[in-house]
mmCIF file of C-alpha atoms in Angstrom:
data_model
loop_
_atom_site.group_PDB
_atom_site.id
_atom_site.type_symbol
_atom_site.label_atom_id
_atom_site.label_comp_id
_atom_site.label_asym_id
_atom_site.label_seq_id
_atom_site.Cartn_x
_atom_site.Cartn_y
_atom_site.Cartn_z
ATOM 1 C CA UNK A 1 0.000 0.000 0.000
ATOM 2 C CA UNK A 2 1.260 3.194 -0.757
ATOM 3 C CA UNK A 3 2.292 5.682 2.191
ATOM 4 C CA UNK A 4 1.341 9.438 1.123
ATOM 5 C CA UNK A 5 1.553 12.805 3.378
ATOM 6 C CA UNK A 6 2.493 16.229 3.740
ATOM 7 C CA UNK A 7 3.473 17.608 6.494
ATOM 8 C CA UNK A 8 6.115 20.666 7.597
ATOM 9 C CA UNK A 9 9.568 20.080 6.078
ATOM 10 C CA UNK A 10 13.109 19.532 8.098
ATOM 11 C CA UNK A 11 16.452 20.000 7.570
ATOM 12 C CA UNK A 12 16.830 16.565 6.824
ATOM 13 C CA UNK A 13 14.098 16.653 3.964
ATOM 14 C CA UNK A 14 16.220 20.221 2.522
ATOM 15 C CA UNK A 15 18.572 18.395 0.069
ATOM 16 C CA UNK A 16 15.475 16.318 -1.446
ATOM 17 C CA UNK A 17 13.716 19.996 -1.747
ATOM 18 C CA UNK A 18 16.186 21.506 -3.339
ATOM 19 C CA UNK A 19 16.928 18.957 -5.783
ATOM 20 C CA UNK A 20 12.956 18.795 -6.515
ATOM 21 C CA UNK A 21 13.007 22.921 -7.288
ATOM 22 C CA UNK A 22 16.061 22.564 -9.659
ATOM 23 C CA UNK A 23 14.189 19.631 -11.465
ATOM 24 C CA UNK A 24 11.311 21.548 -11.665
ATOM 25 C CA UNK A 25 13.584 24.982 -13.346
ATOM 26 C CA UNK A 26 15.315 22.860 -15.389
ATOM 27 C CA UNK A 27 11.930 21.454 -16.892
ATOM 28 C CA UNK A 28 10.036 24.726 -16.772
ATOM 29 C CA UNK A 29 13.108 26.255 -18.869
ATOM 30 C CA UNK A 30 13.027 23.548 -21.045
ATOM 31 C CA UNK A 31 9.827 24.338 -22.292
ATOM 32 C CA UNK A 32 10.773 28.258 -22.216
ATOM 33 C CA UNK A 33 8.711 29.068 -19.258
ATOM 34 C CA UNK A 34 10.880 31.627 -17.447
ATOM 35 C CA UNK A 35 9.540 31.688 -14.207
ATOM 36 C CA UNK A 36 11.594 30.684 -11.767
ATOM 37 C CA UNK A 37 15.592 31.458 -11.616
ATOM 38 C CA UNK A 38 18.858 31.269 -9.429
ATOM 39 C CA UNK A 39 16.778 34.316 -7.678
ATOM 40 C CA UNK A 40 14.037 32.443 -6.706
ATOM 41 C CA UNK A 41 13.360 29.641 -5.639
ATOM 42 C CA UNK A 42 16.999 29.417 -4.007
ATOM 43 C CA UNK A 43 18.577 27.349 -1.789
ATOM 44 C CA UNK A 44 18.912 30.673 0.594
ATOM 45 C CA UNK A 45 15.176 30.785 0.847
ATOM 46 C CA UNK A 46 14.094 27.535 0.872
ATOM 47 C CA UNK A 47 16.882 27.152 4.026
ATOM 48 C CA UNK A 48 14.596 29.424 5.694
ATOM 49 C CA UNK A 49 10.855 28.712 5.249
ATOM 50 C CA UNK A 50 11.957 25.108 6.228
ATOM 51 C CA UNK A 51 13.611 27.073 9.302
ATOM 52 C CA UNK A 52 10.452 29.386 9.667
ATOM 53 C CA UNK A 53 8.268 25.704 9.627
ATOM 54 C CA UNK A 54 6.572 27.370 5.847
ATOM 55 C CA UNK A 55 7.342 24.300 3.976
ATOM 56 C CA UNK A 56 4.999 21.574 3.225
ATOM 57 C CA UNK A 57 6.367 19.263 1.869
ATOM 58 C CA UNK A 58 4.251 15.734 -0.049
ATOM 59 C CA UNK A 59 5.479 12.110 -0.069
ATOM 60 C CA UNK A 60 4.861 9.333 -1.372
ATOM 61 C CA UNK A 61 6.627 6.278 0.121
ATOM 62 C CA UNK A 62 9.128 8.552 2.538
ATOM 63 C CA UNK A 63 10.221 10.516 -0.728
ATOM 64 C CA UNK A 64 9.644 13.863 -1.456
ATOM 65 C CA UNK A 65 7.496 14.361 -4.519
ATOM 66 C CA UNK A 66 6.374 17.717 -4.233
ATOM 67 C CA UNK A 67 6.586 21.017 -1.877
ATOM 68 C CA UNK A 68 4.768 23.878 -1.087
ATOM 69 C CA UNK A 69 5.017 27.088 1.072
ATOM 70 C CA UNK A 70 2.501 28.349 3.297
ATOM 71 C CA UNK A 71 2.124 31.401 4.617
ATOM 72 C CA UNK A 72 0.449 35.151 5.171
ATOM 73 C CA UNK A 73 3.435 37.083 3.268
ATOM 74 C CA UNK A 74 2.364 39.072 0.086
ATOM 75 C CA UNK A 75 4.438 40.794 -2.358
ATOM 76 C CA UNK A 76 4.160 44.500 -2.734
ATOM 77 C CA UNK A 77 2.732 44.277 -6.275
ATOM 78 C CA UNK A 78 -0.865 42.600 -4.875
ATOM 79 C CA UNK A 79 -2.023 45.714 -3.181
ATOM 80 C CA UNK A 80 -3.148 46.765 -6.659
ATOM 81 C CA UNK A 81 -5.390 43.788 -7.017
ATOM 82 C CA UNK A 82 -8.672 43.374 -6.784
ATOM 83 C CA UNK A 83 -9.516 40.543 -4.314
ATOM 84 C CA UNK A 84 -12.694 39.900 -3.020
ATOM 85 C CA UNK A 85 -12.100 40.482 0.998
ATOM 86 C CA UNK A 86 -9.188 42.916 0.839
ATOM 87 C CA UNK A 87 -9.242 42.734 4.528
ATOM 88 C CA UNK A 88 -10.020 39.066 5.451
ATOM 89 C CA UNK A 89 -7.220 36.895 7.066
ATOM 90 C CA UNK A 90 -5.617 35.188 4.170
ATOM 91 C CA UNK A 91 -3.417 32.484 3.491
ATOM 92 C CA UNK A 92 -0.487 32.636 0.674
ATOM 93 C CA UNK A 93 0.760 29.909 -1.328
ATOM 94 C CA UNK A 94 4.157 29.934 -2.509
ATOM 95 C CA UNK A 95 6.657 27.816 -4.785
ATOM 96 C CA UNK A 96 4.156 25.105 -5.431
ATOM 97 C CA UNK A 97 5.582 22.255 -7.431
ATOM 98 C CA UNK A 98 5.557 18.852 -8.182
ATOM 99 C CA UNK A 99 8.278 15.998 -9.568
ATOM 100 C CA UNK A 100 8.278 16.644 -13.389
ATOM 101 C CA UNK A 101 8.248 12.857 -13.478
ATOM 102 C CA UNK A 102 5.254 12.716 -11.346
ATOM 103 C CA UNK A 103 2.993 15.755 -12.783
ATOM 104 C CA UNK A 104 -0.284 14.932 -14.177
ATOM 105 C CA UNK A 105 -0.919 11.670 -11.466
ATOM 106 C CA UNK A 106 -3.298 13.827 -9.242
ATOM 107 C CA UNK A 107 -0.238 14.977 -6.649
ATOM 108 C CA UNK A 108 -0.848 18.303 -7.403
ATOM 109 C CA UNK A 109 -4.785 17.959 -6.645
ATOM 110 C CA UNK A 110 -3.947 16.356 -3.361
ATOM 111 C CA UNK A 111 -1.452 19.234 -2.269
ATOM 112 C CA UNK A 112 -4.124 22.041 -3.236
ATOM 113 C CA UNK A 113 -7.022 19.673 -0.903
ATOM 114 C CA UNK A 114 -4.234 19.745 1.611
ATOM 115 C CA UNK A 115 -4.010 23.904 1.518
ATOM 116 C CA UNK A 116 -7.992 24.355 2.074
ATOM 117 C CA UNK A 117 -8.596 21.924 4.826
ATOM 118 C CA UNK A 118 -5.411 23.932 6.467
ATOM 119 C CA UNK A 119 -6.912 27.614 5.641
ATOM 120 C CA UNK A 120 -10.224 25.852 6.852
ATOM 121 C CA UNK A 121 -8.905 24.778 9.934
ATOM 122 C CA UNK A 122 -6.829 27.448 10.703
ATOM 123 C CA UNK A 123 -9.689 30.366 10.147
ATOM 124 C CA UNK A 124 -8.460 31.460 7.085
ATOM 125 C CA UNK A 125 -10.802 33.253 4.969
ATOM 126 C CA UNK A 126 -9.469 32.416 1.378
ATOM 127 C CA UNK A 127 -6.505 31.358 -0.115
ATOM 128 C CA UNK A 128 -4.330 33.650 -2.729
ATOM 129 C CA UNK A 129 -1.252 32.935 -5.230
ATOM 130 C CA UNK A 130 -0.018 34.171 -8.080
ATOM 131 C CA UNK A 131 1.094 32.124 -11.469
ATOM 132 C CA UNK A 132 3.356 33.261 -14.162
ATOM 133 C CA UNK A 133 0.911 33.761 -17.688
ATOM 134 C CA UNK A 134 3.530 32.197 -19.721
ATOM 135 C CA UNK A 135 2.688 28.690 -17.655
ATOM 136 C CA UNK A 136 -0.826 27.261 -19.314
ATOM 137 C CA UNK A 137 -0.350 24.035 -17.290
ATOM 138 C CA UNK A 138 -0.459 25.897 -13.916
ATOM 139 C CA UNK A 139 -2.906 28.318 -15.022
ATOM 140 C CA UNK A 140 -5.308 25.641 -15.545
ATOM 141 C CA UNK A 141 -4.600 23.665 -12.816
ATOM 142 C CA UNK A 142 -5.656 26.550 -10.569
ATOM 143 C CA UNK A 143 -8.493 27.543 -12.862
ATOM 144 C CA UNK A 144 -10.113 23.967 -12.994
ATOM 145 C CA UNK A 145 -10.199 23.764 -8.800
ATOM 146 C CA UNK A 146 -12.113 27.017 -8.462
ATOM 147 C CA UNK A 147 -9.630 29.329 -8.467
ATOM 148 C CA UNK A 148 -10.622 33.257 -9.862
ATOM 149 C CA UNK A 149 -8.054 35.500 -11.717
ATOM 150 C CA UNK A 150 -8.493 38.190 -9.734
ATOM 151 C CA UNK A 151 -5.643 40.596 -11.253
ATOM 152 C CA UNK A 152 -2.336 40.545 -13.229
ATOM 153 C CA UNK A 153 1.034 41.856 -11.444
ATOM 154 C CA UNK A 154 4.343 42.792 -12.780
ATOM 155 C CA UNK A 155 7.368 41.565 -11.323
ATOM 156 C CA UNK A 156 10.669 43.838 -12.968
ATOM 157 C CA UNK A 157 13.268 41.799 -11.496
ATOM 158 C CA UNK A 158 11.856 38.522 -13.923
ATOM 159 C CA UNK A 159 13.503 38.345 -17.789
ATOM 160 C CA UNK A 160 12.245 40.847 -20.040
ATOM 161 C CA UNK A 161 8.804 39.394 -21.659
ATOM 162 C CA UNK A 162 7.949 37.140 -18.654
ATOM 163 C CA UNK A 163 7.049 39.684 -16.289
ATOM 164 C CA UNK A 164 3.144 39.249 -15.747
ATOM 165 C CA UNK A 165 1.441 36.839 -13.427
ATOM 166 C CA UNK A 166 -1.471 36.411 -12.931
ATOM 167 C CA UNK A 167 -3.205 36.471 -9.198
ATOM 168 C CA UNK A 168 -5.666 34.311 -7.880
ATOM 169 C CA UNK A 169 -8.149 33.906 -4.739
ATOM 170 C CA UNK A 170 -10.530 31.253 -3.635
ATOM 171 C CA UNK A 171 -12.816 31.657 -0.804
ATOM 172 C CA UNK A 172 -13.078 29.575 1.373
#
C-alpha cells in the first residue's frame, strides 16, 4: 500500500527539496517558461521557510514528490489587485511544485485539498497565489479547482517578456 503525506519540512528533507526545485527549473526552462531562476526559488530561501516551519512538503513512500510554502506574506505588487475580501485573514501559497516525473498523477490535486482543509482549519478566509501567464499548465490547474483571476502583477526583477502573473483567490 502506498504511504502518502504532507506535512512541515526539516532539515533533513532540505537536500530532497532543493533537488525537486532545480528539477522543476530545469523542466520549466526547457519548455521556455521563465519563471523561476537562481533568484528564486533558491537554496537561501528555501533554508529558511523550512527554518520558519513554511514548507509543506508531499510524499509518497518517505520521498519527497512535491513542496509547497505556506504562509500570510504578500508581495508589494498585490495591493493593486482586486480581491474579493481585501481585509479578510488570508493564506499565501508559494513555490508550489511537483516531480516533473510525477505531474499529471493527481499529486498536485492532493497538495491544493491539503491547503484548504489547512486555511479551513486554521480560520483562514481564502486562499491567494499568483502564477506566471507564460505557464498554461499551472494556469489551468488553478483555474479547474475554483480558483478566480483576480488581477495581473508585474514583477521587474523577472527576464524581459515574462514579467506578468497572474493572481488568484478562492474563498473559502
Amino acid at each position: 500500500m502506498i504511504q502518502e503525506s504532507i506535512t512541515p519540512g526539516t532539515k533533513e528533507d532540505l537536500g530532497s527539496i532543493i533537488d525537486l526545485f532545480e528539477a522543476c527549473k530545469k523542466v520549466l526552462l526547457m519548455k521556455g517558461i521563465f519563471q523561476w531562476d537562481d533568484q528564486y526559488p533558491n537554496k537561501e530561501y528555501l533554508e529558511w521557510v523550512v527554518n520558519e516551519k513554511e514548507m509543506y512538503v508531499y510524499r509518497v513512500d518517505g520521498k519527497v514528490m512535491g513542496a509547497m510554502v505556506l504562509n500570510e506574506w504578500q508581495l508589494p505588487e498585490w495591493q493593486e489587485v482586486k480581491w474579493s475580501e481585501p481585509e479578510g485573514k488570508v493564506l499565501i501559497l508559494h513555490s508550489f511544485c511537483v516531480q516533473p516525473s510525477a505531474q499529471r498523477t493527481g499529486y498536485g490535486g492532493k497538495m491544493l485539498e491539503f491547503v484548504e482543509a489547512f486555511a479551513k482549519e486554521k480560520g483562514y478566509a481564502g486562499i491567494r497565489l499568483d502564477a506566471f501567464s507564460g505557464n498554461p499548465s499551472a494556469l489551468k490547474f488553478y483555474e479547474t479547482r475554483g480558483y478566480i483571476k483576480k488581477g495581473e502583477i508585474f514583477i521587474s526583477t523577472k527576464p524581459l517578456g515574462h514579467e506578468t502573473y497572474y493572481c488568484y483567490e478562492k474563498i473559502i
